[in-house]
Amino acid sequence: MAIDTEQKSPSDGKVWGIFKLPFRHTGNNTRTTPSSSSASNLYVQTQPHVEGSNHHGSAISVSSVAKSLLPTRRRLKLDPANKLYFPYEPGKQVRSAVRIKNTSKSYTAFKFQTTAPKSCFMRPPGAILAPGESIIATVFKFVEPPENNEKQMDQKSRVKFKIMSLKVKGPMDYIPELFDEQKDQVAIEQILRVVFLDPERPCPALEKLKCQLDEADAALEARKKPPEDSGPRIIGEGLVIDEWKERRERYLARQQVEGVDSA
């Protein structure tokens, strides 16, 4: 019986040894193995790269937002800058003027728009300006008579004018369809507000308006006049008309002399 007990004890030890193996393996897992340390090092090494990429993406998004918030660079300079002055004469058609100058380095087209096309119109309604070129545009408006014969000069007019610009390739004829064909490149230069002036009370704005209107009228008359003759017209291969007449007269005279001699 004692022998049987001694023979079972080794087997019991083996059984406990088998059950102890998982516990020893678990204990080994608590220690950092080379494979786990290399994996953690790989994670640490790759972590700054991920953070850097996110930072780069955020920098791009911030720069794009900053660019969108910046004001659009204007191509035109207006004088007056944001108002159109009209003499207040109820029941009459009055005029205003604005000087438009191309301050960009390329040819630029401009176009007028108004919230009251039935009572307002512009001359010219649009044009193409070379770099540094300027023009005085005249704006016509019919002033509605006030109710109860009360003056409305101090009240804000609901009529507004918008000036748009478009960069073009070079000198060309102006057509309004340019702005429809290239809508994505059209920029709003300014929205002009209507301001009425009392024609019976002189002020700097009224005097400046009169000077601009006189200059616009003079430019319009100059465009209507035919070009002056700068000298004899040249035709053909550089021959002058007067010289051609003289040569023909000499030729005819020589023919007459030869005819008399032969007779």
PDB file of C-alpha atoms in Angstrom:
ATOM      1  CA  MET A   1       0.000   0.000   0.000  1.00  0.00           C
ATOM      2  CA  ALA A   2       2.863   2.314   0.759  1.00  0.00           C
ATOM      3  CA  ILE A   3       4.376   1.554  -2.597  1.00  0.00           C
ATOM      4  CA  ASP A   4       1.162   2.521  -4.355  1.00  0.00           C
ATOM      5  CA  THR A   5       1.109   5.813  -2.525  1.00  0.00           C
ATOM      6  CA  GLU A   6       4.689   6.598  -3.513  1.00  0.00           C
ATOM      7  CA  GLN A   7       3.921   5.788  -7.153  1.00  0.00           C
ATOM      8  CA  LYS A   8       0.909   8.110  -7.196  1.00  0.00           C
ATOM      9  CA  SER A   9       2.772  11.003  -5.689  1.00  0.00           C
ATOM     10  CA  PRO A  10       4.975  11.574  -8.760  1.00  0.00           C
ATOM     11  CA  SER A  11       1.907  11.487 -10.934  1.00  0.00           C
ATOM     12  CA  ASP A  12       0.280  14.017  -8.654  1.00  0.00           C
ATOM     13  CA  GLY A  13       3.324  16.211  -8.958  1.00  0.00           C
ATOM     14  CA  LYS A  14       3.162  15.956 -12.706  1.00  0.00           C
ATOM     15  CA  VAL A  15      -0.479  16.914 -12.675  1.00  0.00           C
ATOM     16  CA  TRP A  16       0.217  20.010 -10.620  1.00  0.00           C
ATOM     17  CA  GLY A  17       3.184  20.772 -12.821  1.00  0.00           C
ATOM     18  CA  ILE A  18       0.960  20.733 -15.896  1.00  0.00           C
ATOM     19  CA  PHE A  19      -1.517  23.099 -14.267  1.00  0.00           C
ATOM     20  CA  LYS A  20       1.311  25.367 -13.157  1.00  0.00           C
ATOM     21  CA  LEU A  21       2.560  25.901 -16.706  1.00  0.00           C
ATOM     22  CA  PRO A  22      -0.159  28.381 -17.657  1.00  0.00           C
ATOM     23  CA  PHE A  23       0.557  30.377 -14.523  1.00  0.00           C
ATOM     24  CA  ARG A  24       4.249  30.510 -15.341  1.00  0.00           C
ATOM     25  CA  HIS A  25       3.354  31.540 -18.922  1.00  0.00           C
ATOM     26  CA  THR A  26       1.103  34.243 -17.534  1.00  0.00           C
ATOM     27  CA  GLY A  27       3.934  35.476 -15.405  1.00  0.00           C
ATOM     28  CA  ASN A  28       6.151  35.685 -18.462  1.00  0.00           C
ATOM     29  CA  ASN A  29       3.526  37.836 -20.208  1.00  0.00           C
ATOM     30  CA  THR A  30       3.891  40.464 -17.523  1.00  0.00           C
ATOM     31  CA  ARG A  31       7.503  40.995 -18.567  1.00  0.00           C
ATOM     32  CA  THR A  32       8.267  43.035 -21.700  1.00  0.00           C
ATOM     33  CA  THR A  33       9.328  40.738 -24.505  1.00  0.00           C
ATOM     34  CA  PRO A  34      11.573  41.828 -27.385  1.00  0.00           C
ATOM     35  CA  SER A  35       8.700  41.526 -29.832  1.00  0.00           C
ATOM     36  CA  SER A  36       6.396  43.663 -27.693  1.00  0.00           C
ATOM     37  CA  SER A  37       9.116  46.276 -27.125  1.00  0.00           C
ATOM     38  CA  SER A  38       9.836  46.493 -30.851  1.00  0.00           C
ATOM     39  CA  ALA A  39       6.131  46.883 -31.570  1.00  0.00           C
ATOM     40  CA  SER A  40       5.842  49.655 -28.990  1.00  0.00           C
ATOM     41  CA  ASN A  41       8.928  51.370 -30.425  1.00  0.00           C
ATOM     42  CA  LEU A  42       7.398  51.143 -33.877  1.00  0.00           C
ATOM     43  CA  TYR A  43       4.207  52.763 -32.571  1.00  0.00           C
ATOM     44  CA  VAL A  44       6.191  55.533 -30.885  1.00  0.00           C
ATOM     45  CA  GLN A  45       8.208  56.158 -34.042  1.00  0.00           C
ATOM     46  CA  THR A  46       5.155  56.318 -36.255  1.00  0.00           C
ATOM     47  CA  GLN A  47       3.146  58.439 -33.837  1.00  0.00           C
ATOM     48  CA  PRO A  48       4.943  61.787 -34.575  1.00  0.00           C
ATOM     49  CA  HIS A  49       4.448  61.208 -38.301  1.00  0.00           C
ATOM     50  CA  VAL A  50       0.689  60.890 -37.827  1.00  0.00           C
ATOM     51  CA  GLU A  51       0.600  63.985 -35.664  1.00  0.00           C
ATOM     52  CA  GLY A  52       2.688  65.892 -38.200  1.00  0.00           C
ATOM     53  CA  SER A  53       0.373  64.930 -41.037  1.00  0.00           C
ATOM     54  CA  ASN A  54      -2.649  66.107 -39.076  1.00  0.00           C
ATOM     55  CA  HIS A  55      -0.870  69.363 -38.287  1.00  0.00           C
ATOM     56  CA  HIS A  56      -0.035  69.857 -41.965  1.00  0.00           C
ATOM     57  CA  GLY A  57      -3.648  69.264 -42.965  1.00  0.00           C
ATOM     58  CA  SER A  58      -4.894  71.667 -40.320  1.00  0.00           C
ATOM     59  CA  ALA A  59      -2.368  74.281 -41.509  1.00  0.00           C
ATOM     60  CA  ILE A  60      -3.699  73.980 -45.074  1.00  0.00           C
ATOM     61  CA  SER A  61      -7.289  74.328 -43.897  1.00  0.00           C
ATOM     62  CA  VAL A  62      -6.412  77.382 -41.782  1.00  0.00           C
ATOM     63  CA  SER A  63      -4.586  79.036 -44.693  1.00  0.00           C
ATOM     64  CA  SER A  64      -7.527  78.419 -47.040  1.00  0.00           C
ATOM     65  CA  VAL A  65      -9.929  79.923 -44.517  1.00  0.00           C
ATOM     66  CA  ALA A  66      -7.626  82.917 -44.039  1.00  0.00           C
ATOM     67  CA  LYS A  67      -7.473  83.509 -47.800  1.00  0.00           C
ATOM     68  CA  SER A  68     -11.249  83.374 -48.046  1.00  0.00           C
ATOM     69  CA  LEU A  69     -11.539  86.020 -45.331  1.00  0.00           C
ATOM     70  CA  LEU A  70      -9.123  88.413 -47.054  1.00  0.00           C
ATOM     71  CA  PRO A  71     -10.767  91.198 -49.094  1.00  0.00           C
ATOM     72  CA  THR A  72     -10.796  90.751 -52.855  1.00  0.00           C
ATOM     73  CA  ARG A  73      -8.207  92.845 -54.645  1.00  0.00           C
ATOM     74  CA  ARG A  74     -10.002  95.531 -56.616  1.00  0.00           C
ATOM     75  CA  ARG A  75      -9.255  96.230 -60.258  1.00  0.00           C
ATOM     76  CA  LEU A  76     -11.028  99.598 -60.446  1.00  0.00           C
ATOM     77  CA  LYS A  77     -10.809 102.845 -58.508  1.00  0.00           C
ATOM     78  CA  LEU A  78     -14.024 104.860 -58.240  1.00  0.00           C
ATOM     79  CA  ASP A  79     -14.457 108.566 -57.563  1.00  0.00           C
ATOM     80  CA  PRO A  80     -16.734 109.020 -55.594  1.00  0.00           C
ATOM     81  CA  ALA A  81     -15.854 105.758 -53.895  1.00  0.00           C
ATOM     82  CA  ASN A  82     -19.244 104.476 -52.707  1.00  0.00           C
ATOM     83  CA  LYS A  83     -21.916 107.115 -53.455  1.00  0.00           C
ATOM     84  CA  LEU A  84     -23.715 108.646 -56.416  1.00  0.00           C
ATOM     85  CA  TYR A  85     -24.724 112.277 -55.890  1.00  0.00           C
ATOM     86  CA  PHE A  86     -27.852 113.546 -57.654  1.00  0.00           C
ATOM     87  CA  PRO A  87     -29.373 117.041 -57.546  1.00  0.00           C
ATOM     88  CA  TYR A  88     -32.793 116.767 -55.969  1.00  0.00           C
ATOM     89  CA  GLU A  89     -35.287 117.974 -58.590  1.00  0.00           C
ATOM     90  CA  PRO A  90     -38.599 116.100 -58.186  1.00  0.00           C
ATOM     91  CA  GLY A  91     -40.394 115.172 -61.399  1.00  0.00           C
ATOM     92  CA  LYS A  92     -37.251 115.621 -63.528  1.00  0.00           C
ATOM     93  CA  GLN A  93     -34.502 113.465 -64.926  1.00  0.00           C
ATOM     94  CA  VAL A  94     -31.224 114.300 -63.187  1.00  0.00           C
ATOM     95  CA  ARG A  95     -27.655 113.178 -63.731  1.00  0.00           C
ATOM     96  CA  SER A  96     -24.757 111.935 -61.664  1.00  0.00           C
ATOM     97  CA  ALA A  97     -21.208 110.977 -62.597  1.00  0.00           C
ATOM     98  CA  VAL A  98     -18.475 108.643 -61.407  1.00  0.00           C
ATOM     99  CA  ARG A  99     -14.885 108.374 -62.581  1.00  0.00           C
ATOM    100  CA  ILE A 100     -13.742 104.790 -63.177  1.00  0.00           C
ATOM    101  CA  LYS A 101     -10.012 104.045 -63.447  1.00  0.00           C
ATOM    102  CA  ASN A 102      -8.367 100.709 -64.185  1.00  0.00           C
ATOM    103  CA  THR A 103      -5.650 100.294 -61.540  1.00  0.00           C
ATOM    104  CA  SER A 104      -4.715  96.720 -62.516  1.00  0.00           C
ATOM    105  CA  LYS A 105      -1.986  95.575 -64.909  1.00  0.00           C
ATOM    106  CA  SER A 106      -4.386  93.937 -67.362  1.00  0.00           C
ATOM    107  CA  TYR A 107      -7.311  94.974 -69.538  1.00  0.00           C
ATOM    108  CA  THR A 108     -10.477  95.092 -67.451  1.00  0.00           C
ATOM    109  CA  ALA A 109     -14.141  95.202 -68.420  1.00  0.00           C
ATOM    110  CA  PHE A 110     -16.703  96.858 -66.170  1.00  0.00           C
ATOM    111  CA  LYS A 111     -20.471  96.706 -66.118  1.00  0.00           C
ATOM    112  CA  PHE A 112     -23.265  98.643 -64.373  1.00  0.00           C
ATOM    113  CA  GLN A 113     -26.301  97.115 -62.715  1.00  0.00           C
ATOM    114  CA  THR A 114     -29.150  98.856 -60.897  1.00  0.00           C
ATOM    115  CA  THR A 115     -32.117  97.886 -58.772  1.00  0.00           C
ATOM    116  CA  ALA A 116     -34.342 100.310 -60.757  1.00  0.00           C
ATOM    117  CA  PRO A 117     -33.711  99.668 -64.484  1.00  0.00           C
ATOM    118  CA  LYS A 118     -36.996 101.368 -65.484  1.00  0.00           C
ATOM    119  CA  SER A 119     -36.087 104.768 -64.013  1.00  0.00           C
ATOM    120  CA  CYS A 120     -32.272 104.665 -64.298  1.00  0.00           C
ATOM    121  CA  PHE A 121     -29.728 104.053 -67.021  1.00  0.00           C
ATOM    122  CA  MET A 122     -25.989 104.503 -67.449  1.00  0.00           C
ATOM    123  CA  ARG A 123     -23.834 105.879 -70.258  1.00  0.00           C
ATOM    124  CA  PRO A 124     -21.848 103.878 -71.087  1.00  0.00           C
ATOM    125  CA  PRO A 125     -23.425 100.801 -69.452  1.00  0.00           C
ATOM    126  CA  GLY A 126     -20.057  99.069 -69.706  1.00  0.00           C
ATOM    127  CA  ALA A 127     -16.672  99.280 -71.386  1.00  0.00           C
ATOM    128  CA  ILE A 128     -13.165  97.808 -71.505  1.00  0.00           C
ATOM    129  CA  LEU A 129     -10.343  99.863 -70.009  1.00  0.00           C
ATOM    130  CA  ALA A 130      -6.637  99.490 -70.682  1.00  0.00           C
ATOM    131  CA  PRO A 131      -4.230  99.487 -67.709  1.00  0.00           C
ATOM    132  CA  GLY A 132      -4.215 103.006 -66.235  1.00  0.00           C
ATOM    133  CA  GLU A 133      -7.087 104.211 -68.451  1.00  0.00           C
ATOM    134  CA  SER A 134     -10.003 106.102 -66.899  1.00  0.00           C
ATOM    135  CA  ILE A 135     -13.468 107.160 -68.005  1.00  0.00           C
ATOM    136  CA  ILE A 136     -16.298 109.247 -66.548  1.00  0.00           C
ATOM    137  CA  ALA A 137     -19.603 107.390 -66.645  1.00  0.00           C
ATOM    138  CA  THR A 138     -22.854 109.357 -66.502  1.00  0.00           C
ATOM    139  CA  VAL A 139     -25.835 107.987 -64.583  1.00  0.00           C
ATOM    140  CA  PHE A 140     -29.374 109.180 -65.358  1.00  0.00           C
ATOM    141  CA  LYS A 141     -32.206 108.903 -62.851  1.00  0.00           C
ATOM    142  CA  PHE A 142     -35.806 110.082 -62.756  1.00  0.00           C
ATOM    143  CA  VAL A 143     -36.679 111.597 -59.372  1.00  0.00           C
ATOM    144  CA  GLU A 144     -40.160 110.659 -58.258  1.00  0.00           C
ATOM    145  CA  PRO A 145     -42.189 113.570 -56.833  1.00  0.00           C
ATOM    146  CA  PRO A 146     -42.659 113.206 -53.068  1.00  0.00           C
ATOM    147  CA  GLU A 147     -45.989 112.657 -51.402  1.00  0.00           C
ATOM    148  CA  ASN A 148     -47.599 115.656 -49.665  1.00  0.00           C
ATOM    149  CA  ASN A 149     -44.955 117.928 -51.255  1.00  0.00           C
ATOM    150  CA  GLU A 150     -42.372 116.981 -48.632  1.00  0.00           C
ATOM    151  CA  LYS A 151     -38.684 116.951 -49.455  1.00  0.00           C
ATOM    152  CA  GLN A 152     -37.008 113.575 -49.220  1.00  0.00           C
ATOM    153  CA  MET A 153     -33.378 114.579 -49.559  1.00  0.00           C
ATOM    154  CA  ASP A 154     -32.540 113.413 -46.063  1.00  0.00           C
ATOM    155  CA  GLN A 155     -34.215 110.052 -46.563  1.00  0.00           C
ATOM    156  CA  LYS A 156     -32.256 107.089 -47.883  1.00  0.00           C
ATOM    157  CA  SER A 157     -33.074 106.039 -51.416  1.00  0.00           C
ATOM    158  CA  ARG A 158     -33.690 102.368 -52.032  1.00  0.00           C
ATOM    159  CA  VAL A 159     -32.113 102.572 -55.481  1.00  0.00           C
ATOM    160  CA  LYS A 160     -28.595 101.169 -55.620  1.00  0.00           C
ATOM    161  CA  PHE A 161     -26.021 100.676 -58.340  1.00  0.00           C
ATOM    162  CA  LYS A 162     -23.507  97.864 -58.594  1.00  0.00           C
ATOM    163  CA  ILE A 163     -20.266  97.980 -60.574  1.00  0.00           C
ATOM    164  CA  MET A 164     -18.711  94.656 -61.571  1.00  0.00           C
ATOM    165  CA  SER A 165     -15.334  93.970 -63.165  1.00  0.00           C
ATOM    166  CA  LEU A 166     -13.849  91.198 -65.279  1.00  0.00           C
ATOM    167  CA  LYS A 167     -10.272  90.606 -66.405  1.00  0.00           C
ATOM    168  CA  VAL A 168      -9.987  90.184 -70.193  1.00  0.00           C
ATOM    169  CA  LYS A 169      -7.120  89.028 -72.394  1.00  0.00           C
ATOM    170  CA  GLY A 170      -6.595  92.254 -74.328  1.00  0.00           C
ATOM    171  CA  PRO A 171      -8.235  95.041 -76.318  1.00  0.00           C
ATOM    172  CA  MET A 172     -11.577  93.935 -77.735  1.00  0.00           C
ATOM    173  CA  ASP A 173     -15.107  95.178 -78.333  1.00  0.00           C
ATOM    174  CA  TYR A 174     -17.261  95.299 -75.223  1.00  0.00           C
ATOM    175  CA  ILE A 175     -20.301  93.026 -75.136  1.00  0.00           C
ATOM    176  CA  PRO A 176     -22.435  92.365 -72.018  1.00  0.00           C
ATOM    177  CA  GLU A 177     -22.298  88.615 -72.699  1.00  0.00           C
ATOM    178  CA  LEU A 178     -18.685  88.579 -71.454  1.00  0.00           C
ATOM    179  CA  PHE A 179     -19.957  88.631 -67.879  1.00  0.00           C
ATOM    180  CA  ASP A 180     -22.383  85.768 -68.536  1.00  0.00           C
ATOM    181  CA  GLU A 181     -19.734  83.563 -70.141  1.00  0.00           C
ATOM    182  CA  GLN A 182     -17.223  84.001 -67.285  1.00  0.00           C
ATOM    183  CA  LYS A 183     -19.388  84.246 -64.179  1.00  0.00           C
ATOM    184  CA  ASP A 184     -16.779  82.593 -61.949  1.00  0.00           C
ATOM    185  CA  GLN A 185     -14.228  85.351 -62.637  1.00  0.00           C
ATOM    186  CA  VAL A 186     -16.567  88.324 -62.166  1.00  0.00           C
ATOM    187  CA  ALA A 187     -15.813  90.508 -59.131  1.00  0.00           C
ATOM    188  CA  ILE A 188     -18.136  93.005 -57.466  1.00  0.00           C
ATOM    189  CA  GLU A 189     -16.154  96.221 -57.216  1.00  0.00           C
ATOM    190  CA  GLN A 190     -18.582  98.398 -55.293  1.00  0.00           C
ATOM    191  CA  ILE A 191     -22.238  98.995 -54.486  1.00  0.00           C
ATOM    192  CA  LEU A 192     -23.047 102.698 -54.849  1.00  0.00           C
ATOM    193  CA  ARG A 193     -25.716 104.351 -52.731  1.00  0.00           C
ATOM    194  CA  VAL A 194     -27.828 107.260 -54.011  1.00  0.00           C
ATOM    195  CA  VAL A 195     -27.456 110.583 -52.184  1.00  0.00           C
ATOM    196  CA  PHE A 196     -29.554 113.650 -53.070  1.00  0.00           C
ATOM    197  CA  LEU A 197     -28.108 117.170 -52.977  1.00  0.00           C
ATOM    198  CA  ASP A 198     -29.987 120.444 -52.747  1.00  0.00           C
ATOM    199  CA  PRO A 199     -29.166 122.354 -55.976  1.00  0.00           C
ATOM    200  CA  GLU A 200     -29.889 125.652 -54.206  1.00  0.00           C
ATOM    201  CA  ARG A 201     -27.213 125.060 -51.557  1.00  0.00           C
ATOM    202  CA  PRO A 202     -23.664 124.980 -52.964  1.00  0.00           C
ATOM    203  CA  CYS A 203     -21.362 122.378 -51.447  1.00  0.00           C
ATOM    204  CA  PRO A 204     -18.074 120.673 -52.451  1.00  0.00           C
ATOM    205  CA  ALA A 205     -19.875 117.503 -53.581  1.00  0.00           C
ATOM    206  CA  LEU A 206     -22.197 119.502 -55.865  1.00  0.00           C
ATOM    207  CA  GLU A 207     -19.314 121.507 -57.375  1.00  0.00           C
ATOM    208  CA  LYS A 208     -17.340 118.329 -58.015  1.00  0.00           C
ATOM    209  CA  LEU A 209     -20.386 116.752 -59.671  1.00  0.00           C
ATOM    210  CA  LYS A 210     -20.747 119.715 -62.051  1.00  0.00           C
ATOM    211  CA  CYS A 211     -17.070 119.482 -63.037  1.00  0.00           C
ATOM    212  CA  GLN A 212     -17.330 115.753 -63.729  1.00  0.00           C
ATOM    213  CA  LEU A 213     -20.491 116.225 -65.813  1.00  0.00           C
ATOM    214  CA  ASP A 214     -18.808 118.966 -67.880  1.00  0.00           C
ATOM    215  CA  GLU A 215     -15.815 116.700 -68.478  1.00  0.00           C
ATOM    216  CA  ALA A 216     -18.087 113.804 -69.477  1.00  0.00           C
ATOM    217  CA  ASP A 217     -20.015 116.030 -71.932  1.00  0.00           C
ATOM    218  CA  ALA A 218     -16.766 117.282 -73.487  1.00  0.00           C
ATOM    219  CA  ALA A 219     -15.497 113.721 -73.939  1.00  0.00           C
ATOM    220  CA  LEU A 220     -18.807 112.718 -75.551  1.00  0.00           C
ATOM    221  CA  GLU A 221     -18.651 115.620 -78.031  1.00  0.00           C
ATOM    222  CA  ALA A 222     -15.049 114.759 -78.870  1.00  0.00           C
ATOM    223  CA  ARG A 223     -16.065 111.190 -79.723  1.00  0.00           C
ATOM    224  CA  LYS A 224     -18.861 112.440 -81.993  1.00  0.00           C
ATOM    225  CA  LYS A 225     -16.573 114.649 -84.092  1.00  0.00           C
ATOM    226  CA  PRO A 226     -15.045 113.045 -87.200  1.00  0.00           C
ATOM    227  CA  PRO A 227     -11.264 112.681 -87.141  1.00  0.00           C
ATOM    228  CA  GLU A 228      -9.418 115.699 -88.499  1.00  0.00           C
ATOM    229  CA  ASP A 229      -7.415 115.376 -91.720  1.00  0.00           C
ATOM    230  CA  SER A 230      -3.751 115.167 -90.811  1.00  0.00           C
ATOM    231  CA  GLY A 231      -2.602 115.512 -94.432  1.00  0.00           C
ATOM    232  CA  PRO A 232      -3.097 113.924 -97.840  1.00  0.00           C
ATOM    233  CA  ARG A 233      -4.479 110.389 -97.757  1.00  0.00           C
ATOM    234  CA  ILE A 234      -2.177 107.577 -98.805  1.00  0.00           C
ATOM    235  CA  ILE A 235      -3.482 104.900-101.133  1.00  0.00           C
ATOM    236  CA  GLY A 236      -2.087 101.835-102.856  1.00  0.00           C
ATOM    237  CA  GLU A 237       1.593 101.221-102.248  1.00  0.00           C
ATOM    238  CA  GLY A 238       2.313 104.456-100.427  1.00  0.00           C
ATOM    239  CA  LEU A 239       1.370 106.827-103.265  1.00  0.00           C
ATOM    240  CA  VAL A 240      -0.040 110.205-102.281  1.00  0.00           C
ATOM    241  CA  ILE A 241      -3.190 111.305-104.098  1.00  0.00           C
ATOM    242  CA  ASP A 242      -1.779 114.731-105.002  1.00  0.00           C
ATOM    243  CA  GLU A 243       1.425 113.197-106.341  1.00  0.00           C
ATOM    244  CA  TRP A 244      -0.565 110.663-108.357  1.00  0.00           C
ATOM    245  CA  LYS A 245      -2.555 113.489-109.968  1.00  0.00           C
ATOM    246  CA  GLU A 246       0.632 115.357-110.883  1.00  0.00           C
ATOM    247  CA  ARG A 247       2.137 112.265-112.485  1.00  0.00           C
ATOM    248  CA  ARG A 248      -1.012 111.636-114.496  1.00  0.00           C
ATOM    249  CA  GLU A 249      -1.112 115.255-115.694  1.00  0.00           C
ATOM    250  CA  ARG A 250       2.538 115.051-116.803  1.00  0.00           C
ATOM    251  CA  TYR A 251       1.812 111.786-118.597  1.00  0.00           C
ATOM    252  CA  LEU A 252      -1.150 113.254-120.478  1.00  0.00           C
ATOM    253  CA  ALA A 253       0.858 116.345-121.403  1.00  0.00           C
ATOM    254  CA  ARG A 254       3.676 114.161-122.735  1.00  0.00           C
ATOM    255  CA  GLN A 255       1.189 112.148-124.798  1.00  0.00           C
ATOM    256  CA  GLN A 256      -0.160 115.342-126.355  1.00  0.00           C
ATOM    257  CA  VAL A 257       3.359 116.550-127.252  1.00  0.00           C
ATOM    258  CA  GLU A 258       4.229 113.205-128.836  1.00  0.00           C
ATOM    259  CA  GLY A 259       0.981 113.302-130.826  1.00  0.00           C
ATOM    260  CA  VAL A 260       1.783 116.778-132.194  1.00  0.00           C
ATOM    261  CA  ASP A 261       5.335 115.766-133.156  1.00  0.00           C
ATOM    262  CA  SER A 262       4.144 112.661-135.013  1.00  0.00           C
ATOM    263  CA  ALA A 263       1.605 114.718-136.937  1.00  0.00           C
TER     264      ALA A 263
END
